[in-house]
Short mmCIF file of C-alpha atoms and ligand atoms in Angstrom, two decimals:
data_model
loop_
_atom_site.label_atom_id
_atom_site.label_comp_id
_atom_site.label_asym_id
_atom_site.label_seq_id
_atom_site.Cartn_x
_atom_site.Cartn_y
_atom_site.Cartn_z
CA UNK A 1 19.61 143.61 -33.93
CA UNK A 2 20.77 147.41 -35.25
CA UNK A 3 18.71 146.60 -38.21
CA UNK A 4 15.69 145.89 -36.57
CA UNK A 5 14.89 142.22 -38.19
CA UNK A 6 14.94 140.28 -34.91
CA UNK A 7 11.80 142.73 -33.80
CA UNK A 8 8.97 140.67 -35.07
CA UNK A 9 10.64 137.50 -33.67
CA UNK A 10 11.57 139.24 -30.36
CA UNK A 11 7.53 140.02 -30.05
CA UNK A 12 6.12 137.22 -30.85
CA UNK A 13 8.16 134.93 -28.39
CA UNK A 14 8.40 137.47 -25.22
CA UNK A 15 3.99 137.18 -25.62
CA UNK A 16 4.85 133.79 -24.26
CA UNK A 17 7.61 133.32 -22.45
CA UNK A 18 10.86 135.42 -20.90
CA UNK A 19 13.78 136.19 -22.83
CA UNK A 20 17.38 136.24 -23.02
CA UNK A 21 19.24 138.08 -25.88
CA UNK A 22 23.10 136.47 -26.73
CA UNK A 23 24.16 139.11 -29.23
CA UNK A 24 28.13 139.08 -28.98
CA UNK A 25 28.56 136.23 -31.40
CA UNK A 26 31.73 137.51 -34.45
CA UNK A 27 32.04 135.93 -37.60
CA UNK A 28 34.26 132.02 -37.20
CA UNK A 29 32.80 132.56 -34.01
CA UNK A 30 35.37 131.44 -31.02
CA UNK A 31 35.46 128.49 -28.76
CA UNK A 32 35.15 131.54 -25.84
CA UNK A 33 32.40 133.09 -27.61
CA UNK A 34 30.58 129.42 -27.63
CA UNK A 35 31.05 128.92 -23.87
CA UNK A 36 30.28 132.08 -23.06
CA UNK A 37 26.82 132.30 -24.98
CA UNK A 38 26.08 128.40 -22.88
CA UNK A 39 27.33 130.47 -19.44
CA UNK A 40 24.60 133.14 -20.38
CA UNK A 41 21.87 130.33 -20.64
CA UNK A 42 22.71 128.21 -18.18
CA UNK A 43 22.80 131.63 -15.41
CA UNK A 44 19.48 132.40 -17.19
CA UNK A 45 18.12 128.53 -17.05
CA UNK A 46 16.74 128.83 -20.59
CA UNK A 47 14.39 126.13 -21.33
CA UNK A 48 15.33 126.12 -25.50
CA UNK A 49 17.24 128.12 -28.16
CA UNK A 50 16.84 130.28 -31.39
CA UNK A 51 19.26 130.56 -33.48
CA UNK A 52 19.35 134.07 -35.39
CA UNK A 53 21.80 134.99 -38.08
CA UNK A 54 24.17 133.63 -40.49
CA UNK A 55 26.26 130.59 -40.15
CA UNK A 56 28.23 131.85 -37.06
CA UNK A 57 25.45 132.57 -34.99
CA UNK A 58 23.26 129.33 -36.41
CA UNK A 59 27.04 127.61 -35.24
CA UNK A 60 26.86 128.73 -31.75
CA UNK A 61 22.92 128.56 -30.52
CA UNK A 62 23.55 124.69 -32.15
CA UNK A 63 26.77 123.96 -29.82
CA UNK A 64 25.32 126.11 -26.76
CA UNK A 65 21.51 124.51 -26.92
CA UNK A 66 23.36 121.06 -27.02
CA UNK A 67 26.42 122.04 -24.03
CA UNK A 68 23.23 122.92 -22.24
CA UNK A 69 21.07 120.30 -22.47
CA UNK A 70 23.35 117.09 -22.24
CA UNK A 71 25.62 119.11 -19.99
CA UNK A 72 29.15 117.44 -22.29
CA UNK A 73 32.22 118.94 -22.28
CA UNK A 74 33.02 120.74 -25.49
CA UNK A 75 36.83 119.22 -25.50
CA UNK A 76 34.89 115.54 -25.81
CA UNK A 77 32.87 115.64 -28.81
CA UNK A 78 35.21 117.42 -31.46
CA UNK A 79 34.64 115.35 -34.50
CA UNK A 80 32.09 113.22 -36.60
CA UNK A 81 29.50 111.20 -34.42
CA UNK A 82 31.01 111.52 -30.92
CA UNK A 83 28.00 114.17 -29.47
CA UNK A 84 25.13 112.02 -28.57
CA UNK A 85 23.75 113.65 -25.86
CA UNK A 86 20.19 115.14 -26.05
CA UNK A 87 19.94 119.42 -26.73
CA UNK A 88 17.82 121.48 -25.61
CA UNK A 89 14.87 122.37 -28.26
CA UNK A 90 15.97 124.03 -31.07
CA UNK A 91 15.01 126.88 -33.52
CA UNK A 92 16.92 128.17 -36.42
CA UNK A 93 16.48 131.52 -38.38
CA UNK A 94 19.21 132.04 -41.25
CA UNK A 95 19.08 135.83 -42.23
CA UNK A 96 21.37 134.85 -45.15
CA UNK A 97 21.41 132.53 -48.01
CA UNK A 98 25.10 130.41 -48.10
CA UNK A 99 25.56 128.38 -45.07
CA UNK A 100 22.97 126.05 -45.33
CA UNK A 101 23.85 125.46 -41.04
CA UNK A 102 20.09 125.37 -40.20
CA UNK A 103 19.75 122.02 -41.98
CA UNK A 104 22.90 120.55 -40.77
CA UNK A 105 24.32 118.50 -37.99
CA UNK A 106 27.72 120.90 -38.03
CA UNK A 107 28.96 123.28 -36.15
CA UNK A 108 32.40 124.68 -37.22
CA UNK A 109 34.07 126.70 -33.93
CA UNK A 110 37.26 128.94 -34.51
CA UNK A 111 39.72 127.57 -31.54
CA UNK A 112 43.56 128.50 -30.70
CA UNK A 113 45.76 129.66 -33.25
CA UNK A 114 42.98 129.96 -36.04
CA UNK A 115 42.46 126.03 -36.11
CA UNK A 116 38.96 125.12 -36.86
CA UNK A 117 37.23 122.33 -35.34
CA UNK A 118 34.22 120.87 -35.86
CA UNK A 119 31.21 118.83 -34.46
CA UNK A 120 29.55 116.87 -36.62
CA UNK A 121 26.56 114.77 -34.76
CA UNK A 122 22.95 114.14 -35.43
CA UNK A 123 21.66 115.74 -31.88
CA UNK A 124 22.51 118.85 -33.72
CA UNK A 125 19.94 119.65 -36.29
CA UNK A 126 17.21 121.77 -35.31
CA UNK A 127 13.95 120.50 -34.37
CA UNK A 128 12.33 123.87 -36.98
CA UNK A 129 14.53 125.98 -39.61
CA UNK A 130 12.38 128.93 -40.24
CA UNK A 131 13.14 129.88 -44.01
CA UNK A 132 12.26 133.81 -44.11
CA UNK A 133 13.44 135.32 -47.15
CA UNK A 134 12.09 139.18 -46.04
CA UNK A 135 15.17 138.54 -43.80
CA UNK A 136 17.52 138.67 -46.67
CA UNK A 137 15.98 141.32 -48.78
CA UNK A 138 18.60 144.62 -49.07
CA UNK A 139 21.24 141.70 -47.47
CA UNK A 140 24.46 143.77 -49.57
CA UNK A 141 25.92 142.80 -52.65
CA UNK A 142 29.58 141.19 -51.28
CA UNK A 143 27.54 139.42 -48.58
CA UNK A 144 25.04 138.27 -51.13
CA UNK A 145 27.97 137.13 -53.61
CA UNK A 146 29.88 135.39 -50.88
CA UNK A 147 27.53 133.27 -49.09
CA UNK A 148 25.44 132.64 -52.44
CA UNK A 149 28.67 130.92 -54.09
CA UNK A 150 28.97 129.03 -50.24
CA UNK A 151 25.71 127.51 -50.88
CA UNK A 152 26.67 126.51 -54.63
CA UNK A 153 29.88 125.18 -53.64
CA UNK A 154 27.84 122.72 -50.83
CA UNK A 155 25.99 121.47 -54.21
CA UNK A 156 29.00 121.21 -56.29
CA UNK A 157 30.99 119.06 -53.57
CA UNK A 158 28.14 117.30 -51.87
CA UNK A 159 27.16 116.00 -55.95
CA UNK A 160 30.66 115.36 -55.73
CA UNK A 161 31.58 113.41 -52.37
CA UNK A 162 33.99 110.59 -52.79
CA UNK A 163 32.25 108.58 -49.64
CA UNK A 164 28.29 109.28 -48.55
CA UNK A 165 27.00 110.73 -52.31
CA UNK A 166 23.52 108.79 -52.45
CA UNK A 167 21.03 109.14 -55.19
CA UNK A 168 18.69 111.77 -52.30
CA UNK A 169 21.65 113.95 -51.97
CA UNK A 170 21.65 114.03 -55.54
CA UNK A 171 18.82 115.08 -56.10
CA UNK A 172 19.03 117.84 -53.35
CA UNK A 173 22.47 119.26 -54.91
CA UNK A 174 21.04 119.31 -58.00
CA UNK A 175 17.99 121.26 -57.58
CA UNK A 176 20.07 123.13 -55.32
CA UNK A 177 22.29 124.43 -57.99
CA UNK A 178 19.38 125.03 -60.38
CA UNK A 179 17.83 127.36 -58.09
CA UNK A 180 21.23 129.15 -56.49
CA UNK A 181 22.57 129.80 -60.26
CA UNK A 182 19.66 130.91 -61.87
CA UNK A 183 19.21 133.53 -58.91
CA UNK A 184 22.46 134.68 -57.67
CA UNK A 185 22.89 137.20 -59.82
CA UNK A 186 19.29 138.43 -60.09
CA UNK A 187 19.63 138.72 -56.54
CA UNK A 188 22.63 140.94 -56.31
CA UNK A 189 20.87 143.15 -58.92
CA UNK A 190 17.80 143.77 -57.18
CA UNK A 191 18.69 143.28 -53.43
CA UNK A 192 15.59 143.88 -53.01
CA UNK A 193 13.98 141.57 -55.49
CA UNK A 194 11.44 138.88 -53.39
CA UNK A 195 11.52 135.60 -56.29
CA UNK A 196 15.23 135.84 -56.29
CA UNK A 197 15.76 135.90 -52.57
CA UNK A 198 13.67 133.11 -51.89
CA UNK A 199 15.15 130.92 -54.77
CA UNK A 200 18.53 131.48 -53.18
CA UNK A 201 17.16 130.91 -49.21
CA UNK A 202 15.51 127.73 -50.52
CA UNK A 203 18.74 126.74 -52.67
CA UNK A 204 20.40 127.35 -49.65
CA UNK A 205 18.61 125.38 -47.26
CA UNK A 206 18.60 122.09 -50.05
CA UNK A 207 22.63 122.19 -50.34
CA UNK A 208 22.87 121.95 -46.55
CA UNK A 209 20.74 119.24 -46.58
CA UNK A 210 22.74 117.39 -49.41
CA UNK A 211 26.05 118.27 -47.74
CA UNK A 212 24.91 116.57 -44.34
CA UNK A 213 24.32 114.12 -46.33
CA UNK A 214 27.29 114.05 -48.33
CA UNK A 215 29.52 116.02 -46.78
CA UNK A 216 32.19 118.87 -48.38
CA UNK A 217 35.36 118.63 -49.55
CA UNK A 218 38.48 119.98 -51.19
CA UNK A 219 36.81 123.88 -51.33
CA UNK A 220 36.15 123.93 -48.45
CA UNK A 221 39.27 122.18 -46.87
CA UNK A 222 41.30 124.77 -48.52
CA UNK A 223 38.89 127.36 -48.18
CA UNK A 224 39.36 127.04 -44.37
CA UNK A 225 43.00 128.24 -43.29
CA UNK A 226 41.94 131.47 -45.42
CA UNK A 227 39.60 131.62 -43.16
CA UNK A 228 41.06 131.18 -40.21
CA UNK A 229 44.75 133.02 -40.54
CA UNK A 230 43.02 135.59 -42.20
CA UNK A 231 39.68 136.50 -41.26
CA UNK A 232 38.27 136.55 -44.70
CA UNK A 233 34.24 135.58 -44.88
CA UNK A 234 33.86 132.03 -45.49
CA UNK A 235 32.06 132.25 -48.24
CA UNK A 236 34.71 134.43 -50.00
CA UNK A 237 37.34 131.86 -49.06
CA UNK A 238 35.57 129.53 -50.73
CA UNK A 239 34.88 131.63 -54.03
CA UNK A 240 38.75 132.02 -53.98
CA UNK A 241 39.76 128.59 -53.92
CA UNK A 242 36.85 127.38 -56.34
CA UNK A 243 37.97 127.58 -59.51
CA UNK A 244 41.44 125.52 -59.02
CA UNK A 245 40.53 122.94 -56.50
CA UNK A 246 37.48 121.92 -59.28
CA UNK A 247 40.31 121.88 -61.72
CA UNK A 248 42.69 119.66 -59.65
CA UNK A 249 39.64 117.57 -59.28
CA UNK A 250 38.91 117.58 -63.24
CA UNK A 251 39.32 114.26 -64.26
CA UNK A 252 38.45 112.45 -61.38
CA UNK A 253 35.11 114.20 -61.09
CA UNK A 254 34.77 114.46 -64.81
CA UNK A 255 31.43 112.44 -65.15
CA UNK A 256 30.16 114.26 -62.17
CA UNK A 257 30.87 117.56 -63.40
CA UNK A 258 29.77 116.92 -66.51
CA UNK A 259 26.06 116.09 -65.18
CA UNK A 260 26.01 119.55 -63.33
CA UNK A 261 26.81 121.14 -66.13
CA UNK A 262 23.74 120.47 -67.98
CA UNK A 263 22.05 122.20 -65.11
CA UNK A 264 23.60 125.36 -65.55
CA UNK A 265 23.44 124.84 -69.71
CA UNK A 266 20.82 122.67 -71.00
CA UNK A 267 22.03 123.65 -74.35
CA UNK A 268 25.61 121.61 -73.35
CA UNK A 269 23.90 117.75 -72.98
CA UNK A 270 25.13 116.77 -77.11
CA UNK A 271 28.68 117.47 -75.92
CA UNK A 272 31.13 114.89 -74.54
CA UNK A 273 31.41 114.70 -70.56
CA UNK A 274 35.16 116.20 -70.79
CA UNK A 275 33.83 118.95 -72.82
CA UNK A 276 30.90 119.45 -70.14
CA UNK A 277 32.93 119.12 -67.25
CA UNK A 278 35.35 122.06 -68.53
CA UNK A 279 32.33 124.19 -69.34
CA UNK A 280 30.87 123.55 -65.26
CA UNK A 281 34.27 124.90 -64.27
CA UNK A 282 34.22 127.72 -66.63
CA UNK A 283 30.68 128.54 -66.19
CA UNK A 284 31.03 128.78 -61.96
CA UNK A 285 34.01 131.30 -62.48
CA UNK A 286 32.05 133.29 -64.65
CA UNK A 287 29.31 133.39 -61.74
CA UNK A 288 31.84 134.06 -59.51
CA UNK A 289 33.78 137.24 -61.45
CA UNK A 290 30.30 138.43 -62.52
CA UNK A 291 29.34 138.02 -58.64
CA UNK A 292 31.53 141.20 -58.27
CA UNK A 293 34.02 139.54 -55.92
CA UNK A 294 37.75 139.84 -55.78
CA UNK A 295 38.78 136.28 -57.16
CA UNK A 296 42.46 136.60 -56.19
CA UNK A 297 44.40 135.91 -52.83
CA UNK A 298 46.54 138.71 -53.59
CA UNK A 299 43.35 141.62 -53.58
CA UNK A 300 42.76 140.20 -49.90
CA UNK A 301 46.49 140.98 -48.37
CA UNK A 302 47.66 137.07 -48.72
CA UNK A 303 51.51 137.10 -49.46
CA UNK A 304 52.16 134.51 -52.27
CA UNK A 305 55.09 132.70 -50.04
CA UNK A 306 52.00 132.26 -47.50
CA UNK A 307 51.30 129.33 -49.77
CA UNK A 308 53.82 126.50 -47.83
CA UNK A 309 52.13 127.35 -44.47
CA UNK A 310 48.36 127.47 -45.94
CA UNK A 311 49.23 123.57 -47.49
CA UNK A 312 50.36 122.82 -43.95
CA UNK A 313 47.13 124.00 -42.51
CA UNK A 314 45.13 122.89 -45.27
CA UNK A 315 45.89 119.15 -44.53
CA UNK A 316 44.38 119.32 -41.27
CA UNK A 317 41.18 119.29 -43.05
CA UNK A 318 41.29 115.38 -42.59
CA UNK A 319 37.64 115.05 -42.46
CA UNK A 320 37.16 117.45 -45.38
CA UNK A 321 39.84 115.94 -47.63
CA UNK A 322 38.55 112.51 -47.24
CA UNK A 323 35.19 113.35 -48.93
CA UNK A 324 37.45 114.67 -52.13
CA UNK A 325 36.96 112.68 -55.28
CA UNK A 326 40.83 112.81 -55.51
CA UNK A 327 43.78 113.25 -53.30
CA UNK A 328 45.14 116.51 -52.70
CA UNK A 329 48.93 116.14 -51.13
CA UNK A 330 50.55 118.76 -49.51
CA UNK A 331 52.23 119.90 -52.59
CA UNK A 332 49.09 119.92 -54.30
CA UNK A 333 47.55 122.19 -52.29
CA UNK A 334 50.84 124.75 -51.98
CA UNK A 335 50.30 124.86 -56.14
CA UNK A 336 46.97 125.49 -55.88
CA UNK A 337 47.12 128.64 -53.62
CA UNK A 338 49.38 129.72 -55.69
CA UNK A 339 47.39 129.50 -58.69
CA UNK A 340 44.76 131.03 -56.83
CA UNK A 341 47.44 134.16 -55.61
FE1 LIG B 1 30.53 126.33 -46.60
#
């Protein structure tokens, strides 16, 4: 709002109809921020919903048109499937290029003691996702960084998924990471550079599709108590965890891997897949130093004997941790946040 880019959009809709402005929405928006934004529609008797922001407020204009249209209670649709009431129309506007939320059917809500929870229900996607990339030009370099390795992690894991990977969200992960890693960088360069931004809204936009398709994993499922006990952006959690949960996942993914990484390298597709797959891994921390982000838990005030309670949390991630092509125990995870301190 401070920065002026809702103004066009503001215009154009009050030439039409009356408008209400929900602008109180933090980052891992709150299960009281979500009711509260579905009070201030229902007083107003709003007749649809935009969506304007990044991945929190995309979350909450998802949760509150649907709360306000099938009139459910929040506390009985938690999970994969159970909403199947009908929402109120539906517009979303992403203003960044990571969480992908404007083609998904997830909404991820921050609820007591830092716990996550999630719906996950076809009533939620958005009857238009507006893709404008002026949105994101001058968007700054950490935010760039952060939610542009998001977006290339929803490639990575959706290529990845142990259960729903299907040759179309193949094909959307992989053109998804062809146009987020050939432009993330370019795009943290020249903020305000108009090829690069749109590569990287459109890249964007394709891994959420391929993730609602076939949905995250072990990233993201240790990405998420980060999050959560710590505040951190959730793209940053995500660049944290990265590099090790890919190389707990090594073998298992190995063929996988090895595909992806002739998208980065062309050059790589006489080597063998274990060669290949090693290269993916190192080539996506590369991105990620060169990104200009603080790869360590350590540079973000996380205490390395944090590690036995992050596992614990961590493995609440049921419906994350399913999707993984391999298990990750408890003491899996503990070792890999402590690689990662
Ligand atoms: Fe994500």
């Amino acid at each position: 709002m401070r920065l002026g880019l809702t103004d066009a959009y503001r215009q154009a809709i009050a030439a039409t109809r009356e408008l209400v402005i929900f602008d109180a929405v933090e980052a891992d928006p709150s299960k009281e921020t979500l009711l509260a934004a579905a009070d201030a529609g229902r007083a107003a008797e709003v007749a649809s919903v935009v969506g304007f922001g990044g991945g929190s407020p995309m979350d909450v204009a998802k949760l509150a048109s649907y709360l306000l249209g099938s009139g459910d209670d929040l506390d009985s649709i938690w999970g994969v499937g159970v909403a199947t009431g009908k929402r109120l129309p539906l517009v979303l506007v992403p203003t960044t290029a990571g969480t992908g939320s404007e083609a998904t059917p997830i909404s991820v809500i921050t609820c007591q003691g830092g716990v996550k929870l999630a719906v996950n229900s076809p009533p939620l996607i958005a009857d238009w996702a507006v893709l404008d990339a002026t949105l994101t030009l001058g968007l700054p370099r950490s935010v760039t960084a952060a939610t542009g390795i998001d977006a290339i992690v929803h490639a990575v894991e959706a290529y990845t998924s142990a259960r729903l990977k299907n040759p179309l969200s193949d094909a959307l992960a992989r053109e998804a990471l062809r146009l987020l890693s050939t432009n993330l960088l370019t795009a943290i360069e020249q903020p305000a550079n108009a090829e690069a931004r749109s590569a990287m809204l459109l890249g964007a936009h394709l891994a959420g599709l391929a993730f609602s398709n076939a949905p995250v994993a072990g990233v993201h499922a240790l990405a998420y108590p980060l999050g959560g006990l710590h505040h951190l952006p959730h793209g940053l959690t995500n660049a944290l965890m990265l590099r090790h949960v890919l190389q707990h996942n090594l073998e298992a993914a190995r063929e996988h891997y090895a595909d992806l990484a002739e998208i980065i390298d062309p050059d790589c597709s006489r080597q063998g897949s274990q060669a290949r797959a090693a290269l993916l891994i190192e080539r996506l921390d590369r991105l990620a130093q060169e990104s200009g982000l603080a790869l360590r838990l350590r540079d973000h005030g996380i205490a390395f004997d944090e590690a036995p309670q992050l596992a614990k949390e961590a493995m609440k991630q049921t419906r994350l941790l399913v999707n993984n092509p391999c298990e990750i125990s408890e003491a899996d995870a503990q070792r890999l946040y402590e690689a990662a301190w």
